XYZ file of C-alpha atoms in Angstrom:
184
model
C -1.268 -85.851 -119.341
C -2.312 -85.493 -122.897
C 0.310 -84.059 -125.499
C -0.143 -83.065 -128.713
C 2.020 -82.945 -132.049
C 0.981 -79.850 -134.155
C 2.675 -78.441 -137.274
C 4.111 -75.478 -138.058
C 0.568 -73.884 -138.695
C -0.469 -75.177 -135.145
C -2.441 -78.034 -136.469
C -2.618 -81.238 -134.751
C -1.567 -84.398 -136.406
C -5.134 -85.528 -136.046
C -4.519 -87.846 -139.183
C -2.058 -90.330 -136.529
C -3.377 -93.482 -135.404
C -0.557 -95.334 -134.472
C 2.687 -93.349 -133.519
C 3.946 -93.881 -129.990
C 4.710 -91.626 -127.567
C 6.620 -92.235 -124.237
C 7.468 -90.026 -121.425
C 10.599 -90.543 -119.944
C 13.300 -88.468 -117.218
C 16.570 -87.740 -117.798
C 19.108 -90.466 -116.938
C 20.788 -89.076 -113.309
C 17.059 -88.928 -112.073
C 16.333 -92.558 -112.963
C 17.547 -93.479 -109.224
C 15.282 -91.459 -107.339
C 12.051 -91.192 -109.849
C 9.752 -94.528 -110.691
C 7.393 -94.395 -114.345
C 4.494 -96.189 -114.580
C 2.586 -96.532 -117.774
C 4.792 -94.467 -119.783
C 4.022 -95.426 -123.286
C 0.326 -94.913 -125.495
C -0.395 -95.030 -128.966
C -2.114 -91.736 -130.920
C -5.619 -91.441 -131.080
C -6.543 -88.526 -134.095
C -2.839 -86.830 -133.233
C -3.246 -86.813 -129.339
C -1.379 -88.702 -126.459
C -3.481 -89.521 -123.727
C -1.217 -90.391 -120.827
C -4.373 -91.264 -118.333
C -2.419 -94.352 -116.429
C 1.142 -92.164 -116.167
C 2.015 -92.182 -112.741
C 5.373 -90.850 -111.312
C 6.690 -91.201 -108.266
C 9.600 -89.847 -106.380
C 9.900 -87.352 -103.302
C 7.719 -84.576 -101.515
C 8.442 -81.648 -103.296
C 10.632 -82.772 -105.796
C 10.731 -81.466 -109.574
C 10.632 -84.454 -112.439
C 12.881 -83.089 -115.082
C 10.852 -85.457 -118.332
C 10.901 -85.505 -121.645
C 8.433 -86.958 -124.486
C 9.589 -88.952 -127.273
C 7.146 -90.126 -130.141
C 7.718 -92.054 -132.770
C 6.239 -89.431 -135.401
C 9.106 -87.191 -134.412
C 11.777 -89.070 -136.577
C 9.269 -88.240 -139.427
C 8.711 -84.528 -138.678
C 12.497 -84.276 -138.301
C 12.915 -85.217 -141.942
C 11.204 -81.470 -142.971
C 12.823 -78.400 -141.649
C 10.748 -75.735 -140.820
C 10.565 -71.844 -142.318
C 14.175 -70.905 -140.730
C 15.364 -73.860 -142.216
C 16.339 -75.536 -139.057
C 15.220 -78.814 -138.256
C 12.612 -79.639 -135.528
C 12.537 -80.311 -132.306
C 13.047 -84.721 -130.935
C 11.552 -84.899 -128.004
C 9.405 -82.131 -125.964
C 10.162 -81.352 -122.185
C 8.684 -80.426 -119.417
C 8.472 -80.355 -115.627
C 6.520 -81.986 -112.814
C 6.437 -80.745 -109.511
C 5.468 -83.414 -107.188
C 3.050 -81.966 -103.935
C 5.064 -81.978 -100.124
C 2.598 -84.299 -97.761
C -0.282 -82.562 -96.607
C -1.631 -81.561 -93.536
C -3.226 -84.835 -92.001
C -0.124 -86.794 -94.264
C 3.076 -88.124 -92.776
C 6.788 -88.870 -94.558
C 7.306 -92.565 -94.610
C 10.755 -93.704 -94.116
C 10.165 -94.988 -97.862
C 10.067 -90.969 -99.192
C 5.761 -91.383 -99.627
C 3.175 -89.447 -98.166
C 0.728 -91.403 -96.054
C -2.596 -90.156 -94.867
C -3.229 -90.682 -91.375
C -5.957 -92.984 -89.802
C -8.153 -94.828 -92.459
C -9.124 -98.763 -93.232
C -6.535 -99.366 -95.616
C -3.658 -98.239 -94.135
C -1.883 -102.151 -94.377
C 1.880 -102.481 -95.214
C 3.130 -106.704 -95.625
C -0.129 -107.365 -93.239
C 0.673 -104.714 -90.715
C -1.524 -101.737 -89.816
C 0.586 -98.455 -90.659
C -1.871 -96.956 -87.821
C -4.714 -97.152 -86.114
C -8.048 -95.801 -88.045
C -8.379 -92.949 -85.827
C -5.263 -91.478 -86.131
C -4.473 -88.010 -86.842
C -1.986 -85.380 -87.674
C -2.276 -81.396 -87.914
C 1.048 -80.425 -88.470
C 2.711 -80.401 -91.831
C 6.047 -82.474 -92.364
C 4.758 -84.588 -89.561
C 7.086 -87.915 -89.223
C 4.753 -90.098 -87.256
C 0.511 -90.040 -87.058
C -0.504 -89.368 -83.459
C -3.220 -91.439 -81.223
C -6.575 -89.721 -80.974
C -6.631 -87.469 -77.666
C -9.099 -88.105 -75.065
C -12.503 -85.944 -75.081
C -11.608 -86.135 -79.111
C -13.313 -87.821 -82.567
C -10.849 -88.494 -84.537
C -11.695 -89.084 -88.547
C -8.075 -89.666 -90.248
C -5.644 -87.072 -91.972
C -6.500 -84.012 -89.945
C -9.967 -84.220 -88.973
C -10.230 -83.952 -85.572
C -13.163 -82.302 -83.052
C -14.436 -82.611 -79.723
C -16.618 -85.158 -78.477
C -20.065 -83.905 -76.918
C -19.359 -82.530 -73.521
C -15.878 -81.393 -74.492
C -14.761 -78.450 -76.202
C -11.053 -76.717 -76.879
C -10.037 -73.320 -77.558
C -8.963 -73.228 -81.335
C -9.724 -76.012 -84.582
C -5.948 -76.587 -84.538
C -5.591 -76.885 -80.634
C -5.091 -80.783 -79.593
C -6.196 -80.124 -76.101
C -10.175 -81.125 -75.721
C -11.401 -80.230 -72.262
C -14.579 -81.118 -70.331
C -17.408 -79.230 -70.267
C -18.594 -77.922 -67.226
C -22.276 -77.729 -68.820
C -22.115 -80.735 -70.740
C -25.573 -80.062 -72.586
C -23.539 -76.899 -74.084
C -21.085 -78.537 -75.539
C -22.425 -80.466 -78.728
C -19.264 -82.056 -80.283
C -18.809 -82.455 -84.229
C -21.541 -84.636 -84.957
């Protein structure tokens, strides 16, 4: 996220070296929404929020606001309707739903099926080779048989199976093995 101060001619600040800036949410969403790496200093008028990271549900909006410290001085001037400037600046996040090949932990996270680093208190989440292709998906599913299963949702046939459609789950043998080549 990188934010901005400009003037009433649209000019940056680019003069500000130290102001700080902090994102924040309102208050009643403080329960369900975590901040990380909220605050930075002003480098030449700009906030660089590069480590920000917000968490909270699948699909939910992040009603936030930005404070900075340079505000308090801005507010001091009033602008050309003689009204006095803006405190903070808001806006909205809108946090993805899990993904195809992504299931809803218990927890309210998205976790990507299959993979080496799936480890929760020293307990595999799943097995590598799991799998899902539906959407909203509450549990990863075991790789079929006649299947190669990659993690998320990439799944094919083995060589000398085959199935009907890439979203069917059903891999059948071939009855001329040589034809059927697999995802290599």
């Amino acid at each position: 996220l990188l934010f901005a101060i400009t003037d009433k001619y649209n000019q940056v600040y680019g003069i500000d070296f130290s102001s700080q800036g902090e994102v924040k949410v309102r208050e009643r969403d403080l329960k369900t929404v975590t901040l990380e790496k909220t605050r930075t200093t002003a480098q030449k008028g700009l906030y660089n929020f590069s480590g920000l990271r917000v968490t909270s549900g699948p699909g939910e909006w992040v009603y936030s606001y930005i404070e900075s410290s340079l505000f308090s001085f801005i507010s001091s001037d009033t602008n050309s309707d003689g009204e006095i400037p803006f405190t903070s600046e808001r806006f909205n996040i809108h946090l993805r739903e899990c993904l195809r090949g992504e299931v809803l932990l218990g927890s309210g996270e998205c976790y990507r099926c299959g993979g080496f680093d799936n480890v929760i208190d020293g307990k595999p989440l799943s097995n590598r080779f799991d799998y899902s292709l539906e959407e909203g998906a509450k549990a990863c599913k075991r790789c079929p048989n006649g299947a190669n299963c990659w993690g998320g949702d990439q799944i094919g046939p083995k060589s000398g199976y085959w199935r009907l459609t890439d979203d069917s789950e059903n891999f059948y043998r071939c009855p001329n093995e040589d034809a059927c080549l697999g995802n290599r």
